[in-house]
């Protein structure tokens, strides 16, 4: 396929441009729609239904598009890490819980923080840097023994995907997500934006796994994700002469640029920073948790969730459920601590607790 395009650039270079184009689209769409998994599970109560609707609309189209590409023989996940025969369940569950807790502490999952970075949020920018460093340390650095130790605890799978017919599961998951999205969100525009974000997932799978496939210069088949690409982008930025850029680098750069363009054009761009040292510490702790958790779980809410679930991978589904559970539990704990603090302060002041 790539040879028929007659391009004068290598597949790896074309992959960077593909990532940049998809990142631009994601950045614009996510900035406008406030696309964020955290808001759906642990955001303000009044915003959760709309946020869930937008996210589920994206998941629905991602599942349909990805499985249609598989059915047409354009791509196959047989050799992909999502379909590994041994399930590292301890690493996935623990990593998902850690990532979920971290995204609540930082008030955004990594994809959302990348978008916020483009719209002038310096808190998000610092979190991304710390997240990338910790993720890289977990992948290849001082924390790698933790990853390998937990990853060695596995359970063998007869099938790494949901059992039974892929068509049936596609109808159930995509249809259920679409129905829930319609019931959760009353704004048709936001649902449409979420659906367009979801379509970027199969476009990336097809682009890297079919259009740019070249047996003489192979590139990894990948889709939207933010854990490994964030680490790659950071270290490419500081050592470009020895670390080559790839699809993920183009994706991260495109998301930031797309969010910048969108926020500037709509006059939503605003410089923001930390309010006090306590907030800074909370955000840094959350960034570290997400860095370790994202690697252990095999991806973030987008990498393991929006891109992974459409492969019908049990590992990806387990990761997304663990992330959601970690986020919901952490939000409950924070709310409980806030209530206790308010009650304690009222008691000290001689007032009845609310």
XYZ file of N, CA, C and O in Angstrom, residues 172-300:
516
model
N -22.803 -5.239 20.812
C -23.159 -5.016 22.223
C -22.425 -3.799 22.785
O -23.040 -2.900 23.383
N -21.116 -3.767 22.601
C -20.316 -2.698 23.199
C -20.560 -1.351 22.520
O -20.788 -0.337 23.191
N -20.495 -1.335 21.189
C -20.691 -0.080 20.469
C -22.117 0.425 20.618
O -22.352 1.620 20.837
N -23.082 -0.498 20.507
C -24.477 -0.089 20.660
C -24.784 0.376 22.065
O -25.484 1.383 22.271
N -24.263 -0.351 23.065
C -24.486 0.054 24.449
C -23.861 1.402 24.758
O -24.469 2.236 25.441
N -22.653 1.622 24.255
C -21.983 2.911 24.483
C -22.740 4.048 23.812
O -22.893 5.136 24.384
N -23.229 3.808 22.594
C -23.968 4.842 21.872
C -25.281 5.170 22.571
O -25.661 6.346 22.705
N -25.985 4.148 23.037
C -27.250 4.368 23.735
C -27.028 5.124 25.039
O -27.760 6.065 25.361
N -26.002 4.714 25.783
C -25.707 5.411 27.033
C -25.293 6.852 26.778
O -25.694 7.764 27.511
N -24.512 7.070 25.729
C -24.089 8.432 25.394
C -25.289 9.310 25.081
O -25.363 10.468 25.508
N -26.234 8.756 24.340
C -27.428 9.520 23.973
C -28.259 9.874 25.203
O -28.810 10.967 25.310
N -28.338 8.951 26.163
C -29.138 9.196 27.365
C -28.423 10.131 28.336
O -29.060 10.908 29.053
N -27.093 10.057 28.376
C -26.338 10.873 29.312
C -26.235 12.330 28.884
O -26.265 13.224 29.711
N -26.057 12.571 27.599
C -25.772 13.914 27.123
C -26.926 14.460 26.292
O -27.440 13.784 25.401
N -27.333 15.692 26.607
C -28.433 16.315 25.867
C -27.928 17.224 24.750
O -28.718 17.760 23.985
N -26.627 17.389 24.635
C -26.068 18.294 23.632
C -25.567 17.497 22.436
O -24.552 16.813 22.505
N -26.313 17.604 21.345
C -25.960 16.868 20.143
C -24.604 17.244 19.590
O -23.879 16.392 19.057
N -24.218 18.503 19.742
C -22.917 18.935 19.228
C -21.781 18.225 19.922
O -20.838 17.753 19.288
N -21.869 18.108 21.239
C -20.805 17.448 21.990
C -20.737 15.956 21.663
O -19.658 15.367 21.612
N -21.901 15.339 21.457
C -21.902 13.935 21.066
C -21.218 13.755 19.717
O -20.465 12.801 19.515
N -21.478 14.669 18.807
C -20.860 14.589 17.487
C -19.347 14.768 17.574
O -18.581 14.070 16.903
N -18.913 15.691 18.429
C -17.478 15.913 18.604
C -16.818 14.679 19.217
O -15.723 14.273 18.811
N -17.481 14.069 20.204
C -16.951 12.848 20.802
C -16.860 11.724 19.792
O -15.877 10.974 19.757
N -17.883 11.609 18.941
C -17.874 10.569 17.910
C -16.731 10.784 16.927
O -16.087 9.827 16.478
N -16.458 12.026 16.579
C -15.346 12.319 15.670
C -14.002 11.960 16.311
O -13.093 11.459 15.637
N -13.875 12.215 17.605
C -12.644 11.819 18.307
C -12.467 10.311 18.223
O -11.373 9.799 17.983
N -13.555 9.575 18.409
C -13.483 8.119 18.333
C -13.044 7.630 16.967
O -12.338 6.607 16.865
N -13.431 8.321 15.918
C -13.051 7.897 14.567
C -11.552 8.035 14.321
O -11.006 7.390 13.427
N -10.885 8.870 15.116
C -9.433 9.015 14.959
C -8.706 7.723 15.331
O -7.609 7.463 14.840
N -9.322 6.911 16.200
C -8.695 5.663 16.638
C -8.509 4.687 15.478
O -7.390 4.238 15.218
N -9.575 4.303 14.750
C -9.359 3.407 13.610
C -8.514 4.033 12.500
O -7.790 3.317 11.813
N -8.591 5.345 12.347
C -7.743 5.996 11.344
C -6.265 5.790 11.677
O -5.441 5.565 10.783
N -5.936 5.874 12.961
C -4.548 5.658 13.370
C -4.146 4.198 13.197
O -3.050 3.895 12.705
N -5.030 3.261 13.599
C -4.721 1.844 13.418
C -4.489 1.516 11.943
O -3.515 0.845 11.588
N -5.378 1.996 11.090
C -5.259 1.717 9.660
C -4.038 2.411 9.074
O -3.310 1.858 8.247
N -3.814 3.645 9.518
C -2.689 4.401 8.982
C -1.348 3.754 9.277
O -0.496 3.618 8.392
N -1.151 3.337 10.531
C 0.141 2.752 10.911
C 0.230 1.266 10.584
O 1.322 0.742 10.376
N -0.911 0.585 10.543
C -0.884 -0.860 10.331
C -1.135 -1.313 8.916
O -0.867 -2.469 8.578
N -1.644 -0.412 8.067
C -1.953 -0.796 6.687
C -1.358 0.165 5.659
O -0.547 -0.223 4.825
N -1.743 1.429 5.754
C -1.293 2.401 4.751
C 0.220 2.549 4.767
O 0.862 2.580 3.703
N 0.817 2.642 5.951
C 2.258 2.878 6.054
C 3.049 1.589 6.247
O 4.247 1.648 6.534
N 2.404 0.447 6.093
C 3.118 -0.811 6.269
C 4.146 -1.003 5.156
O 3.845 -0.897 3.978
N 5.376 -1.281 5.554
C 6.463 -1.524 4.608
C 7.366 -2.582 5.238
O 7.991 -2.338 6.265
N 7.420 -3.747 4.627
C 8.197 -4.841 5.219
C 9.688 -4.550 5.250
O 10.419 -5.160 6.025
N 10.151 -3.596 4.432
C 11.575 -3.257 4.429
C 11.916 -2.185 5.462
O 13.079 -2.021 5.829
N 10.928 -1.434 5.906
C 11.133 -0.407 6.925
C 9.910 -0.401 7.848
O 9.116 0.534 7.851
N 9.735 -1.470 8.627
C 8.513 -1.629 9.418
C 8.413 -0.621 10.554
O 9.411 -0.222 11.148
N 7.196 -0.200 10.813
C 6.902 0.659 11.960
C 5.845 -0.041 12.805
O 5.131 -0.924 12.328
N 5.761 0.341 14.045
C 4.796 -0.292 14.949
C 3.376 0.142 14.593
O 3.142 1.306 14.250
N 2.440 -0.807 14.651
C 1.037 -0.459 14.481
C 0.525 0.091 15.808
O 0.545 -0.596 16.825
N 0.084 1.314 15.811
C -0.360 1.947 17.042
C -1.469 2.940 16.759
O -1.711 3.329 15.616
N -2.125 3.348 17.812
C -3.205 4.315 17.682
C -3.020 5.405 18.719
O -1.917 5.606 19.237
N -4.084 6.104 19.047
C -3.982 7.190 20.007
C -3.592 6.652 21.378
O -4.205 5.718 21.887
N -2.574 7.220 21.977
C -2.136 6.880 23.327
C -1.253 8.011 23.816
O -0.761 8.818 23.022
N -1.040 8.063 25.132
C -0.302 9.198 25.684
C 0.780 8.804 26.676
O 1.571 9.667 27.073
N 0.856 7.560 27.095
C 1.863 7.184 28.084
C 3.243 7.077 27.446
O 4.136 7.877 27.741
N 3.435 6.102 26.590
C 4.727 5.955 25.924
C 5.064 7.151 25.040
O 6.200 7.635 25.055
N 4.108 7.693 24.257
C 4.427 8.871 23.440
C 4.890 10.079 24.246
O 5.733 10.846 23.776
N 4.341 10.271 25.451
C 4.785 11.407 26.266
C 6.249 11.261 26.651
O 7.030 12.227 26.591
N 6.645 10.036 27.046
C 8.044 9.789 27.393
C 8.935 9.949 26.162
O 10.008 10.569 26.237
N 8.498 9.412 25.039
C 9.282 9.521 23.806
C 9.456 10.977 23.392
O 10.549 11.391 22.965
N 8.396 11.747 23.514
C 8.452 13.152 23.108
C 9.405 13.948 23.986
O 10.193 14.770 23.492
N 9.339 13.717 25.294
C 10.225 14.445 26.204
C 11.682 14.160 25.888
O 12.498 15.083 25.773
N 12.026 12.884 25.732
C 13.430 12.541 25.541
C 13.888 12.800 24.108
O 15.080 13.012 23.880
N 12.985 12.823 23.162
C 13.351 13.283 21.815
C 13.652 14.775 21.851
O 14.583 15.251 21.191
N 12.891 15.521 22.658
C 13.101 16.966 22.758
C 14.486 17.302 23.283
O 15.144 18.232 22.801
N 14.973 16.524 24.253
C 16.263 16.842 24.875
C 17.420 16.075 24.235
O 18.581 16.387 24.521
N 17.126 15.078 23.398
C 18.204 14.290 22.775
C 17.800 13.844 21.375
O 17.861 12.662 21.032
N 17.391 14.800 20.553
C 16.881 14.487 19.217
C 17.929 13.840 18.317
O 17.591 13.095 17.400
N 19.185 14.106 18.579
C 20.235 13.557 17.719
C 20.444 12.059 17.932
O 20.998 11.373 17.072
N 19.982 11.536 19.075
C 20.169 10.112 19.356
C 18.863 9.348 19.522
O 18.850 8.122 19.482
N 17.755 10.052 19.722
C 16.456 9.413 19.893
C 15.544 9.865 18.761
O 15.155 11.040 18.708
N 15.182 8.976 17.830
C 14.361 9.397 16.688
C 12.923 9.658 17.095
O 12.400 9.062 18.037
N 12.290 10.564 16.368
C 10.870 10.822 16.581
C 10.051 9.731 15.905
O 10.541 9.011 15.035
N 8.813 9.608 16.308
C 7.933 8.612 15.718
C 6.507 9.106 15.709
O 6.233 10.294 15.912
N 5.581 8.182 15.479
C 4.162 8.524 15.434
C 3.731 9.236 16.719
O 3.018 10.246 16.683
N 4.157 8.707 17.878
C 3.752 9.276 19.153
C 4.241 10.699 19.353
O 3.529 11.534 19.924
N 5.443 10.986 18.881
C 5.977 12.343 18.997
C 5.139 13.325 18.190
O 4.807 14.421 18.659
N 4.790 12.921 16.971
C 3.927 13.762 16.154
C 2.562 13.949 16.788
O 1.986 15.042 16.749
N 2.045 12.882 17.408
C 0.730 12.944 18.040
C 0.717 13.958 19.184
O -0.175 14.816 19.246
N 1.686 13.863 20.086
C 1.724 14.781 21.237
C 1.875 16.224 20.771
O 1.166 17.129 21.235
N 2.786 16.448 19.830
C 2.962 17.798 19.307
C 1.706 18.313 18.635
O 1.338 19.489 18.776
N 1.020 17.444 17.895
C -0.200 17.851 17.221
C -1.315 18.204 18.191
O -2.060 19.174 17.970
N -1.452 17.429 19.271
C -2.497 17.707 20.260
C -2.278 19.067 20.902
O -3.214 19.869 21.037
N -1.046 19.345 21.301
C -0.750 20.643 21.924
C -1.005 21.777 20.947
O -1.621 22.798 21.287
N -0.566 21.608 19.703
C -0.764 22.653 18.696
C -2.248 22.830 18.380
O -2.730 23.965 18.247
N -2.978 21.722 18.261
C -4.403 21.818 17.971
C -5.163 22.519 19.082
O -6.044 23.352 18.826
N -4.840 22.185 20.334
C -5.492 22.845 21.464
C -5.134 24.324 21.515
O -5.973 25.166 21.862
N -3.889 24.658 21.172
C -3.462 26.052 21.148
C -4.255 26.836 20.113
O -4.771 27.930 20.395
N -4.367 26.290 18.921
C -5.112 26.966 17.852
C -6.570 27.149 18.237
O -7.165 28.226 18.070
N -7.177 26.084 18.783
C -8.586 26.140 19.153
C -8.843 27.145 20.265
O -9.781 27.948 20.197
N -8.009 27.111 21.305
C -8.226 28.015 22.438
C -7.961 29.471 22.069
O -8.665 30.372 22.534
N -6.974 29.710 21.225
C -6.695 31.082 20.793
C -7.819 31.623 19.913
O -8.249 32.776 20.079
N -8.287 30.807 18.987
C -9.327 31.264 18.064
C -10.636 31.549 18.794
O -11.394 32.429 18.391
N -10.916 30.800 19.876
C -12.152 31.005 20.637
C -11.931 31.894 21.860
O -12.848 32.062 22.664
N -10.732 32.427 22.012
C -10.377 33.297 23.126
C -10.555 32.612 24.474
O -10.962 33.223 25.465
N -10.234 31.309 24.488
C -10.236 30.563 25.742
C -8.830 30.370 26.294
O -8.667 29.823 27.391
N -7.818 30.783 25.553
C -6.442 30.622 26.019
C -6.227 31.498 27.250
O -6.556 32.682 27.264
N -5.667 30.901 28.300
C -5.448 31.639 29.541
C -4.291 31.019 30.311
O -4.275 29.810 30.545
N -3.331 31.838 30.693
C -2.225 31.350 31.501
C -2.734 31.006 32.895
O -3.428 31.792 33.530
N -2.384 29.815 33.361
C -2.777 29.385 34.699
C -1.594 28.696 35.364
O -0.809 28.035 34.693
N -1.492 28.858 36.692
C -0.396 28.226 37.418
C -0.909 27.741 38.766
O -2.109 27.808 39.067
N 0.012 27.277 39.607
C -0.355 26.755 40.909
C -0.746 27.882 41.857
O -0.220 28.992 41.782
N -1.651 27.552 42.780
C -2.123 28.551 43.732
C -1.333 28.540 45.033
O -1.198 29.577 45.687
N -0.816 27.365 45.424
C -0.062 27.274 46.685
C 0.791 26.011 46.655
O 0.602 25.129 45.795
N 1.755 25.885 47.570
C 2.635 24.706 47.586
C 1.891 23.396 47.782
O 2.287 22.369 47.229
N 0.815 23.405 48.568
C 0.068 22.165 48.792
C -0.529 21.652 47.485
O -0.499 20.448 47.219
N -1.058 22.559 46.694
C -1.612 22.148 45.397
C -0.506 21.604 44.498
O -0.708 20.605 43.793
N 0.649 22.237 44.523
C 1.774 21.765 43.721
C 2.150 20.338 44.100
O 2.347 19.476 43.232
N 2.238 20.082 45.403
C 2.580 18.738 45.856
C 1.559 17.705 45.426
O 1.916 16.581 45.048
N 0.276 18.072 45.492
C -0.771 17.133 45.089
C -0.660 16.790 43.608
O -0.783 15.632 43.215
N -0.409 17.783 42.793
C -0.304 17.554 41.355
C 0.928 16.712 41.017
O 0.877 15.834 40.150
N 2.041 16.968 41.694
C 3.252 16.198 41.428
C 3.077 14.746 41.861
O 3.544 13.826 41.176
N 2.411 14.532 42.996
C 2.139 13.159 43.434
C 1.246 12.451 42.426
O 1.461 11.274 42.093
N 0.243 13.149 41.928
C -0.640 12.556 40.930
C 0.083 12.226 39.650
O -0.165 11.190 39.019
N 1.004 13.107 39.239
C 1.780 12.857 38.022
C 2.622 11.597 38.161
O 2.710 10.782 37.227
N 3.255 11.422 39.331
C 4.070 10.228 39.568
C 3.214 8.968 39.556
O 3.592 7.942 38.985
N 2.045 9.029 40.195
C 1.151 7.873 40.209
C 0.718 7.501 38.788
O 0.678 6.315 38.427
N 0.398 8.491 37.994
C -0.014 8.209 36.614
C 1.143 7.670 35.792
O 0.951 6.814 34.916
N 2.362 8.157 36.053
C 3.516 7.676 35.302
C 3.765 6.202 35.510
O 3.950 5.437 34.562
N 3.755 5.783 36.780
C 3.941 4.370 37.086
C 2.716 3.573 36.659
O 2.813 2.523 36.012
N 1.541 4.071 37.013
C 0.313 3.352 36.730
C 0.041 3.159 35.260
O -0.411 2.095 34.834
N 0.328 4.177 34.460
C 0.073 4.068 33.029
C 0.906 2.981 32.377
O 0.433 2.269 31.482
N 2.148 2.830 32.824
C 3.017 1.791 32.273
C 2.565 0.413 32.740
O 2.468 -0.528 31.947
N 2.270 0.274 34.044
C 1.850 -1.023 34.566
C 0.535 -1.486 33.937
O 0.359 -2.673 33.640
N -0.384 -0.549 33.741
C -1.696 -0.900 33.197
C -1.662 -1.130 31.694
O -2.613 -1.652 31.130
N -0.574 -0.739 31.049
C -0.494 -0.906 29.602
C -1.084 0.244 28.822
O -1.316 0.126 27.611
N -1.321 1.371 29.489
C -1.845 2.529 28.789
C -2.698 3.393 29.691
O -2.995 3.047 30.838
N -3.117 4.531 29.161
C -3.933 5.484 29.903
C -5.395 5.316 29.505
O -5.786 4.320 28.903
